[in-house]
Structures are given as structure tokens and as C-alpha cells.
Short mmCIF file of C-alpha atoms in Angstrom, two decimals:
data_model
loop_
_atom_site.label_atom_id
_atom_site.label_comp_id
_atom_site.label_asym_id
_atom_site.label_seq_id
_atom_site.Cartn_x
_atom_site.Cartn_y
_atom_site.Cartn_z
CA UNK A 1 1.74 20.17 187.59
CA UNK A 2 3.28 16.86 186.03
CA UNK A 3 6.33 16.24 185.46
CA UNK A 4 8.14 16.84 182.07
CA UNK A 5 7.95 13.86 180.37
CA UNK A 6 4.87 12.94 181.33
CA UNK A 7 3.94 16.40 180.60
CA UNK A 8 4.63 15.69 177.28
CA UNK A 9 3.53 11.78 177.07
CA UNK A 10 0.35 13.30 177.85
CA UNK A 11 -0.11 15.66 175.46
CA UNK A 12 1.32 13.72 172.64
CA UNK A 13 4.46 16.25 171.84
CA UNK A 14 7.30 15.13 170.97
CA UNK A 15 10.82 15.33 173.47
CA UNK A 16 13.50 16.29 170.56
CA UNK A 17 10.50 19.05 169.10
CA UNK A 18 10.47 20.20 172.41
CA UNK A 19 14.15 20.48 173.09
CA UNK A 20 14.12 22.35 169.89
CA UNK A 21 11.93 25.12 170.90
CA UNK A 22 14.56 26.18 173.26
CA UNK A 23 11.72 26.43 175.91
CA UNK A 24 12.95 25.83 179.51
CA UNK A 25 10.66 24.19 181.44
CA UNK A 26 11.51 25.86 185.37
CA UNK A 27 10.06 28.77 182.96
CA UNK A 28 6.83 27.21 182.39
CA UNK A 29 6.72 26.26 186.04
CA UNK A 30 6.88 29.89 186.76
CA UNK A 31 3.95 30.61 183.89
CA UNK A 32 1.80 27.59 185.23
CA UNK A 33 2.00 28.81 188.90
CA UNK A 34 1.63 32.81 187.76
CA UNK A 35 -1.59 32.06 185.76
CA UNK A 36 -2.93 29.50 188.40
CA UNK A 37 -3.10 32.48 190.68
CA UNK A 38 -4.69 34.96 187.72
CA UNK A 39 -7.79 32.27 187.07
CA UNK A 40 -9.33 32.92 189.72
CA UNK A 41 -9.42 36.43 189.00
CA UNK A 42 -10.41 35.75 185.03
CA UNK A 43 -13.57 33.69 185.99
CA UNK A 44 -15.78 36.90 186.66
CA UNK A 45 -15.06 38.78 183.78
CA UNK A 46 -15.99 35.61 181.61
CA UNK A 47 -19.15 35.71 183.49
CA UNK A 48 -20.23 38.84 182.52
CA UNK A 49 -18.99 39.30 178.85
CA UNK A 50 -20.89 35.74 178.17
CA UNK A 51 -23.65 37.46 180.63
CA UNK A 52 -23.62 40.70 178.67
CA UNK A 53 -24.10 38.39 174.94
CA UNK A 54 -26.82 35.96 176.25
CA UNK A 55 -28.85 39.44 176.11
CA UNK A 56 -27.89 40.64 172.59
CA UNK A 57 -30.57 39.80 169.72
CA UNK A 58 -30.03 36.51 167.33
CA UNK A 59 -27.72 35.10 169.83
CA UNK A 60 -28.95 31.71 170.67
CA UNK A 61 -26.52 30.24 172.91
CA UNK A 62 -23.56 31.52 174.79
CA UNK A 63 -20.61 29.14 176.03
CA UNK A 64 -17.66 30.45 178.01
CA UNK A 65 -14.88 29.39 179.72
CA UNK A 66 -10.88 29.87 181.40
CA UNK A 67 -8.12 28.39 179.84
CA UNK A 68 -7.60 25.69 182.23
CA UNK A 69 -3.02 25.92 183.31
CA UNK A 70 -2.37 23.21 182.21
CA UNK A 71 -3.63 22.95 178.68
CA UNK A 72 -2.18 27.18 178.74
CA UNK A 73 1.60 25.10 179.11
CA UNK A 74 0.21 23.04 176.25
CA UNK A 75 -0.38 25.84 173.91
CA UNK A 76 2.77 27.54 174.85
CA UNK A 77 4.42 24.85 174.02
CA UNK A 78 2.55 23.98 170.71
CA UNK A 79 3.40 27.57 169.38
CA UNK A 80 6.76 27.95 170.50
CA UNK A 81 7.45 24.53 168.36
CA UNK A 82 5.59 26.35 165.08
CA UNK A 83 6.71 29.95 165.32
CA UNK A 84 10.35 29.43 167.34
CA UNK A 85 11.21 33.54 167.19
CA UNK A 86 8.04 33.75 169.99
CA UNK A 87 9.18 34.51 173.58
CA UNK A 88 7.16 33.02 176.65
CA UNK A 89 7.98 35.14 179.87
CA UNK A 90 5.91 35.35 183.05
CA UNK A 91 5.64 38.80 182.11
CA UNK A 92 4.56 38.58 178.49
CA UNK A 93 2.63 35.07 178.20
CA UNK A 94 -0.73 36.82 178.19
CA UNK A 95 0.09 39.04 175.51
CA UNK A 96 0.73 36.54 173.21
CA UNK A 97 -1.99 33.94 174.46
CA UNK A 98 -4.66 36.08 173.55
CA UNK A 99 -7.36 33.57 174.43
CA UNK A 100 -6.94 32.66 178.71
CA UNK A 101 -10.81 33.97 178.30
CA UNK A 102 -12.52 32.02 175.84
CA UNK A 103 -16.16 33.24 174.59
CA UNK A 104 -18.66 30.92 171.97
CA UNK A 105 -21.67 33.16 170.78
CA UNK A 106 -23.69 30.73 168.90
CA UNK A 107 -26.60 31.70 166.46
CA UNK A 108 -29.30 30.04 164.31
CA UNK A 109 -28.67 31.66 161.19
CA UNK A 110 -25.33 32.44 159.30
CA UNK A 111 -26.76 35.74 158.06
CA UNK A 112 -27.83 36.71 161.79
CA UNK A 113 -23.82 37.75 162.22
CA UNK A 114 -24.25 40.91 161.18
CA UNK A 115 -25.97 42.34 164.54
CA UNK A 116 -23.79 40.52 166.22
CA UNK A 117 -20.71 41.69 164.52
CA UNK A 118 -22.36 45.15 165.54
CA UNK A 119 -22.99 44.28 168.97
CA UNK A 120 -19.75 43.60 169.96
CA UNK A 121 -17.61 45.95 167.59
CA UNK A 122 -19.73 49.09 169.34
CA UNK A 123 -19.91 47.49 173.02
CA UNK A 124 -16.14 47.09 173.42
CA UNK A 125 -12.48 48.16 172.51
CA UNK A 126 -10.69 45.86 169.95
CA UNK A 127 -7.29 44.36 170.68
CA UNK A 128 -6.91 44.00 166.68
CA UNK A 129 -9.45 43.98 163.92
CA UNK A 130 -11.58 40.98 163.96
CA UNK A 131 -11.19 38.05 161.64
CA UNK A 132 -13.43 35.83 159.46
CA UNK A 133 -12.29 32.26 159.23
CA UNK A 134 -13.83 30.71 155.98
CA UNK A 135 -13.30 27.48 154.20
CA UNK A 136 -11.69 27.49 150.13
CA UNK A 137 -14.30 27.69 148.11
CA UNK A 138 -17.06 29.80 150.33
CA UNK A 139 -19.34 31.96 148.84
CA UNK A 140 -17.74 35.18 147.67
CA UNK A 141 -20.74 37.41 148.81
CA UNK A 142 -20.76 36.97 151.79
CA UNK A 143 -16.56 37.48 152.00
CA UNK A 144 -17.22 40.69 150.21
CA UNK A 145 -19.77 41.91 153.00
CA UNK A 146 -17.18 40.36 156.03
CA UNK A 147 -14.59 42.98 154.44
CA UNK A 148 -17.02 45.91 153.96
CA UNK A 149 -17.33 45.60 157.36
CA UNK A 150 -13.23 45.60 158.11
CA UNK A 151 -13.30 41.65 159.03
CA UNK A 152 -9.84 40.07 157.69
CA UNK A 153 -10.43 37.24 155.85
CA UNK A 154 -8.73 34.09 156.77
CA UNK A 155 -8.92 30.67 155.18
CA UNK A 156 -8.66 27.93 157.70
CA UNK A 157 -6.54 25.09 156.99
CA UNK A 158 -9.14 22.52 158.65
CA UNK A 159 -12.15 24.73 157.33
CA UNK A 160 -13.47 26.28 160.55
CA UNK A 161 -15.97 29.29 159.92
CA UNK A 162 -16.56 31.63 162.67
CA UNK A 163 -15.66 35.32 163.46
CA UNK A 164 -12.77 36.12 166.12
CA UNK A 165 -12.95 39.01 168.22
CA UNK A 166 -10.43 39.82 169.95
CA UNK A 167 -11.64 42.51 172.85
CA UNK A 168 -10.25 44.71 175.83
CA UNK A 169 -12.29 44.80 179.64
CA UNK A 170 -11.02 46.15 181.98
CA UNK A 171 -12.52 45.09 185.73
CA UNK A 172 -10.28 46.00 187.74
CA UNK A 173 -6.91 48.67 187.24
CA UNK A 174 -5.29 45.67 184.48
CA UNK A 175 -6.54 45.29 181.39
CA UNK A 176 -7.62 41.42 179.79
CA UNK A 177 -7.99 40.45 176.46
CA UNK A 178 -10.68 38.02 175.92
CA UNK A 179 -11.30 36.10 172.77
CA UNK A 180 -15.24 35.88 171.52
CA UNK A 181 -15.42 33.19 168.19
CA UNK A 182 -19.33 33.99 166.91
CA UNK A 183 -20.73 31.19 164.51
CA UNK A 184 -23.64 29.06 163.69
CA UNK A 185 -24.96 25.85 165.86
CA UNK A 186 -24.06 23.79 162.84
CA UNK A 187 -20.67 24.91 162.21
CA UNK A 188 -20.03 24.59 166.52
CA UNK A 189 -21.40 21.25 166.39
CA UNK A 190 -18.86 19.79 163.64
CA UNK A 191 -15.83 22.19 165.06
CA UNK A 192 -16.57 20.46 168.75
CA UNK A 193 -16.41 17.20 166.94
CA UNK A 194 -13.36 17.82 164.69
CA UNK A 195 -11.28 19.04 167.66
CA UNK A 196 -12.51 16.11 169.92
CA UNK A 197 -11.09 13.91 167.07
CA UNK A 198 -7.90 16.24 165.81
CA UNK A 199 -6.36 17.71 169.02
CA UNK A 200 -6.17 14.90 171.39
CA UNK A 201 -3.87 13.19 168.93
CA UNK A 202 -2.74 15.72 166.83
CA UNK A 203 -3.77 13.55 164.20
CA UNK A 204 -2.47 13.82 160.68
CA UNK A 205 -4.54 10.10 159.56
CA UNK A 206 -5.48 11.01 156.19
CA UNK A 207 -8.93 8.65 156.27
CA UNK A 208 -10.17 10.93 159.59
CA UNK A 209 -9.03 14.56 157.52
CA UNK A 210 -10.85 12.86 154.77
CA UNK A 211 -14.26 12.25 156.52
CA UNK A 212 -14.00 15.85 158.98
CA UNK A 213 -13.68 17.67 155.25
CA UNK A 214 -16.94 15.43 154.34
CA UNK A 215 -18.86 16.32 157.73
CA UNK A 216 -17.14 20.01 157.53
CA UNK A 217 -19.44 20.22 154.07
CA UNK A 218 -22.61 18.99 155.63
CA UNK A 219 -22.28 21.50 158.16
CA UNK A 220 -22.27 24.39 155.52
CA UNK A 221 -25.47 22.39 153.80
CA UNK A 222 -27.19 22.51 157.28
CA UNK A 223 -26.69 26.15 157.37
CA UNK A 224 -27.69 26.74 153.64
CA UNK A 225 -30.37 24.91 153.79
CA UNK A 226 -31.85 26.40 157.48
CA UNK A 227 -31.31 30.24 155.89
CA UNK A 228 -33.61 28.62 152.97
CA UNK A 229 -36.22 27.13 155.41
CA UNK A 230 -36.27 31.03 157.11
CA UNK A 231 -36.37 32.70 153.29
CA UNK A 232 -39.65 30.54 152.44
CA UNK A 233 -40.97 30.98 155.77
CA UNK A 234 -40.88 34.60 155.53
CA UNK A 235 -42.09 34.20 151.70
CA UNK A 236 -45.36 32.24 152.70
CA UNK A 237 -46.19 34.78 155.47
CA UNK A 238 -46.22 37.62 153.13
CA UNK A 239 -48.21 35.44 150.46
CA UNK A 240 -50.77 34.23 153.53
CA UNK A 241 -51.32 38.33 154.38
CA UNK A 242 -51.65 38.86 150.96
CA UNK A 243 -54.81 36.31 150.60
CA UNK A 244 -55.96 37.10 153.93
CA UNK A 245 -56.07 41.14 152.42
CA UNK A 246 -57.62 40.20 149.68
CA UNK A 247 -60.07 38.03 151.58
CA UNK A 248 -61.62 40.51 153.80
CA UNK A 249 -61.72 43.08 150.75
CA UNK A 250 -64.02 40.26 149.07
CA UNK A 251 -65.89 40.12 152.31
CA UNK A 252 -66.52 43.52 152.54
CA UNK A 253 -67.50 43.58 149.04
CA UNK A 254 -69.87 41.01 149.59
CA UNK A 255 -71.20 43.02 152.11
CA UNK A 256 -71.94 45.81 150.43
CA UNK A 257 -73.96 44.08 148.00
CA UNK A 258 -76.19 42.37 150.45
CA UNK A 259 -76.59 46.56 151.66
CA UNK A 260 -77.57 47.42 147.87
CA UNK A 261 -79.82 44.26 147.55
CA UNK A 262 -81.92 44.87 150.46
CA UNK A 263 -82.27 48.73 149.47
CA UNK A 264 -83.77 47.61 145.84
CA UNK A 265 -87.45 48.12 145.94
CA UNK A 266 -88.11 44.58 144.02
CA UNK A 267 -91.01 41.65 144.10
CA UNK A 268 -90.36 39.43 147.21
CA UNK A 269 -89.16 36.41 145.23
CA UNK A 270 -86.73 38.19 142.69
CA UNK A 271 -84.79 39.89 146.54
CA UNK A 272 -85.04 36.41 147.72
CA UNK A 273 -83.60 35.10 144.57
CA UNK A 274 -80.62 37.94 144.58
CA UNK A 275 -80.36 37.24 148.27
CA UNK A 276 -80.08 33.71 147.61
CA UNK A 277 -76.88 34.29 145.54
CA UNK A 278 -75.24 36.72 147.73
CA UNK A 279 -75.40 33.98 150.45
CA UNK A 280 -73.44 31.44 147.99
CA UNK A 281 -70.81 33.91 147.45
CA UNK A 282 -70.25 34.32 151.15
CA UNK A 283 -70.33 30.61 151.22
CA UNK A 284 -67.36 30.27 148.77
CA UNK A 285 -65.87 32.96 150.22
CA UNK A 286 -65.91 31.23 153.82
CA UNK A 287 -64.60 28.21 152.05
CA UNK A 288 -61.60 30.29 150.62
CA UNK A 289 -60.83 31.54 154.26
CA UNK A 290 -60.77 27.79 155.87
CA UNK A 291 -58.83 26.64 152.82
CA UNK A 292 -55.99 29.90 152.76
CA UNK A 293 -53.10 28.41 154.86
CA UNK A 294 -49.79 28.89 154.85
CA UNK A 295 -49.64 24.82 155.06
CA UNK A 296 -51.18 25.32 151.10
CA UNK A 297 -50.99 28.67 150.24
CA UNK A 298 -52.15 27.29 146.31
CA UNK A 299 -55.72 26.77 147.70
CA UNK A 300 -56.13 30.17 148.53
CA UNK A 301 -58.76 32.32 147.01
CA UNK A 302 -58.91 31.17 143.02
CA UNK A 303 -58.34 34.47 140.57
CA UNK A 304 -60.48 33.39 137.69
CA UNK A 305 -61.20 37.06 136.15
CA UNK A 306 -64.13 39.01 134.93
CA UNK A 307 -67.64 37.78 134.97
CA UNK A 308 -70.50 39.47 133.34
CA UNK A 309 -71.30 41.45 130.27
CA UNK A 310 -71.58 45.13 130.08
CA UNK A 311 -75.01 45.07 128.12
CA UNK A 312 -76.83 42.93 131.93
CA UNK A 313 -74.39 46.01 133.73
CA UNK A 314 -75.66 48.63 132.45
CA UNK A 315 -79.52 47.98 132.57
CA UNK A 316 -80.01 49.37 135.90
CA UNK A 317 -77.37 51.62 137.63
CA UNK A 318 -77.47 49.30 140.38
CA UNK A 319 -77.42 46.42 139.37
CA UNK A 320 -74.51 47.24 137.33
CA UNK A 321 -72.83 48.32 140.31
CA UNK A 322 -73.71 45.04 142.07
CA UNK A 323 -72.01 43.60 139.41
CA UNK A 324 -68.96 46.02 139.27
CA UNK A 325 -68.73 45.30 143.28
CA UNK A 326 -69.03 41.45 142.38
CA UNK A 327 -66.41 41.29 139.52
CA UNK A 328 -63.46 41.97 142.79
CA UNK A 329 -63.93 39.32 144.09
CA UNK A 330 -62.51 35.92 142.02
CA UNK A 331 -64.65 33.65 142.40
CA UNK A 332 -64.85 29.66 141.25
CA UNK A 333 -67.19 28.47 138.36
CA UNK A 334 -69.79 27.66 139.43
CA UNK A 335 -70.43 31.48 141.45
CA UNK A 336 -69.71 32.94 138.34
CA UNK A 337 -72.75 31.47 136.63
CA UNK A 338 -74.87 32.25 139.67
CA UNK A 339 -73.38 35.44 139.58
CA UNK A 340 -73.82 35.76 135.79
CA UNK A 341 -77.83 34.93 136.60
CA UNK A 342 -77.85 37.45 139.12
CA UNK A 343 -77.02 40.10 135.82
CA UNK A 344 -79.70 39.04 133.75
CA UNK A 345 -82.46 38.66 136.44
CA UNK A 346 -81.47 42.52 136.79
CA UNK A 347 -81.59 43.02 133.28
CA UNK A 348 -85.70 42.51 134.06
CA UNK A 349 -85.54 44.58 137.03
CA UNK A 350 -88.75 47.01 137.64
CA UNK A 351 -88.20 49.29 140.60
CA UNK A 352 -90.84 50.76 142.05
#
């Protein structure tokens, strides 16, 4: 381990804030060689709580790691500066740094936390009940559903958003707390950046906070607008199924006339001319099929309405219910005066 001061060169803390903590340093000596020998030990258990959330639905990507010693001195020292009535003992540094095990659980999108939250809350014990960091200004339904599901609410300072679990395993006869943080690839990306930019420095330069709050916004817009992409997405599938119902209806439709056409008992040329027709409408209705895409869902089958009158429809019983079968299907134009031919050459109809 360094030395003191350049301990604390490194690290960019200050010697008179440090003197002020009332930390001794032989102390953190002790704590730095105590928790060198415990690493060793904490690596496994990392292992298989990030092993055990690679598995879990919606997670994309799972990151983990061990508080390295020397940056646990660092944090000691960091908090003993901001909250001075904390105590740092060999005996009671790991109840107080709650994160020696450090666990990422990174997912697509922000409204896949939910199964997550579930996940974890029902695999393990909780240290304390989980939190919900948020930036001012967030949207207030989804706060409401992080409390109705006993998250504390927390609004960051730099504007981090993620969930913090803090949870108890237990490998071996002593219990370890472990930390899990579960957000989106967005928000990791711009926190990864933001700390690479804040921490080394412990930076304060107003023109940097200003830009991090500016990328800290177009991280929320990424994740707005990739929950959008996934609402349309699932949108056009349903409205693609929908034509692709409705399509094979009209093809069975279609089918059923060409059954009723061939059972008339009609002149050669008038079936011909009927069968002629039917093969058009199959023809537009192949058209429809090629053209129904989720790519352009607007080209899909055309609903045009009714064609027909009811004095052609109810010449012949079955040629009006041709053209009751017929009328279900939506067709352009142009079918619907073929269509509307196909009435009145029944309307002159002689069965045999």
C-alpha cells in the first residue's frame, strides 16, 4: 500500500480534510491488509450471484466485480470526510461499506425492471429495502409503481437512475452483503462516462456538470425513445395478424365460391365467365398478401365496403349467396365492378 501522502496525492483528497476526519491511518493499514486477505474469498460469491442473473429473463448483460483495497481505503476515507460521526474498525468496515461485492444487471428496456425487481427480491434476503435512484423531474408514473412495489425513492444529486439492492449470501458460515445496481444500457453507458470524468478528479468544473446534465438527458431520450420503438413494434405485429386473419378468411371465401360456381348447372361460357371472375379476385387477393407487410402495413388489404344490390342477390338463391360470400371480402375497384357483373349475369341465370 502507498504511503500517506501519496496515498492521498493520488486520489486527489485533501491533507487538512483528512486530518479532520480524525481517521488514523496505522488503522487503515490494518483495514487494507484485513480485506486484502477477505478478496480472495469474495471473488466466488460474485461469480455466482452475476452467474445466477445472466440466467434471469430481460437481463441483457451482467458486470461484476471486488472492490479492489485500495480504492476500499479511498471510500473510507471519502465518507469519513462527509459523514464524520461514522466509525471505520477492522471489525465493522464491512458493515458500513456495503458494496466490497459490486453487481451491474443491465437491461434493454426501462420497463423490463419489473421482473427483475422480482427476481431478485424473491431469490434472496434483503440487507434493507431497495432503492430507486431517479433524476428531478422523472416521470411520476413510473415513481408511483417503484413505491407500490416498496422501492425508496431517491433523487440523485448527479442524476443516476438505477435500482440498488442491497442482498445477504451466505457461502460459507459468514454472511456478505453484496450490492446489485439494475438499470438500462443507456443509462450504464452515460453513468460509466460521468464517473470516468467526475471521480478521478472529484471535479466540481461547472462547464463538465453542465454537459454530463446534457448527456444525462440524452440518455433518458435513448431509453424513451427504444420503449417507443418496442410499443410500435408490438403494435404492427398485432395489425400484420390482423390482415393476415382477415386474408385467409377472404381466401377461404373465395374458395367457397369457386365450390358453388362449379356446382351451378349453367351454359359452358356463362361458368367460364363466373369462373373467370373468381380467378381475378384470387388475383387481387394474392396481390393483397405480397403487399401486407409489417414494412407498410397501409397497403394491406383495402376495406372499400359493400358491393352489389339486393334486387341481382336475390334472383337466384345462389347466386345471392355468391354474392353474400363475395361482399367479405374488400376488394379494390375495379373487382367490384367485375364482381358487380358477376350479379347481373346471375340475374339471367337458367339452371337446369
Amino acid at each position: 500500500m502507498l504511503g500517506q501522502v501519496e496515498f492521498l496525492e493520488k486520489y486527489n483528497i485533501k491533507a487538512e480534510e483528512f486530518e479532520k476526519s480524525g481517521l488514523n491511518w496505522d488503522e487503515l493499514i490494518q483495514i487494507y491488509m484485513h480485506y486484502s486477505t477477505e478478496h480472495t474469498r469474495l471473488e466466488p460469491v460474485a461469480e455466482y450471484i452475476a452467474e445466477t442473473l445472466r440466467k434471469v429473463e430481460n437481463v441483457h448483460t451482467v458486470k461484476h466485480r471486488v472492490k479492489d483495497p485500495e480504492h476500499l481505503i479511498e471510500k473510507i476515507i471519502r465518507k469519513k470526510i462527509k459523514r464524520p460521526e461514522l466509525v471505520f474498525t477492522v471489525e465493522s468496515y464491512k458493515t458500513e461499506i456495503t458494496d466490497l461485492i459490486g453487481i451491474r444487471a443491465l437491461h434493454l428496456f426501462k420497463e423490463d425492471w419489473l421482473g427483475i425487481h422480482h427476481f431478485i427480491s424473491t431469490k434472496w434476503d434483503l440487507f434493507e429495502n431497495p432503492k430507486a435512484n431517479i433524476r428531478a423531474g422523472d416521470d411520476d408514473k413510473l415513481q408511483e409503481k417503484f413505491k407500490e412495489h416498496n422501492l425508496e425513492i431517491v433523487n440523485h444529486p448527479f442524476g443516476y437512475r438505477s435500482l440498488h439492492y442491497l442482498i445477504k449470501s451466505k457461502p460459507d458460515k459468514q454472511e456478505v452483503v453484496a450490492e446489485i445496481q439494475v438499470r438500462t444500457i443507456f443509462e450504464e453507458g452515460w453513468s460509466e462516462i460521468d464517473h470516468r470524468i467526475r471521480y478521478p478528479y472529484d471535479t466540481d468544473n461547472p462547464i463538465l456538470k453542465y454537459y454530463l446534465v446534457l448527456f444525462n438527458r440524452l440518455a433518458g431520450n435513448a431509453d424513451e425513445m427504444g420503449s417507443f420503438v418496442r410499443f410500435l413494434t408490438n403494435e404492427l405485429d398485432q395489425i400484420n395478424n390482423l390482415h393476415q386473419k382477415e386474408l385467409h378468411e377472404k381466401n377461404a371465401t373465395i374458395t367457397e365460391l369457386e365450390l358453388m360456381i362449379n356446382a351451378l348447372k349453367i351454359e359452358g361460357d356463362e361458368k367460364e365467365e363466373l369462373k373467370k371472375t373468381i380467378k381475378t379476385l384470387r388475383s387481387q387477393l394474392t396481390k393483397s398478401i405480397n403487399s401486407s407487410s409489417l414494412s407498410n402495413p397501409t397497403t394491406a388489404w383495402p376495406y372499400v365496403g359493400s358491393i352489389g344490390n339486393s334486387e341481382t342477390n336475390s334472383t337466384f338463391g345462389i347466386i345471392g349467396n355468391i354474392n353474400e360470400s363475395a361482399f367479405k371480402l374488400g376488394i379494390t375497384a375495379e373487382v367490384q365492378e367485375q364482381m358487380l357483373n358477376l350479379s347481373k349475369l346471375g340475374s339471367g341465370i337458367k339452371i337446369k
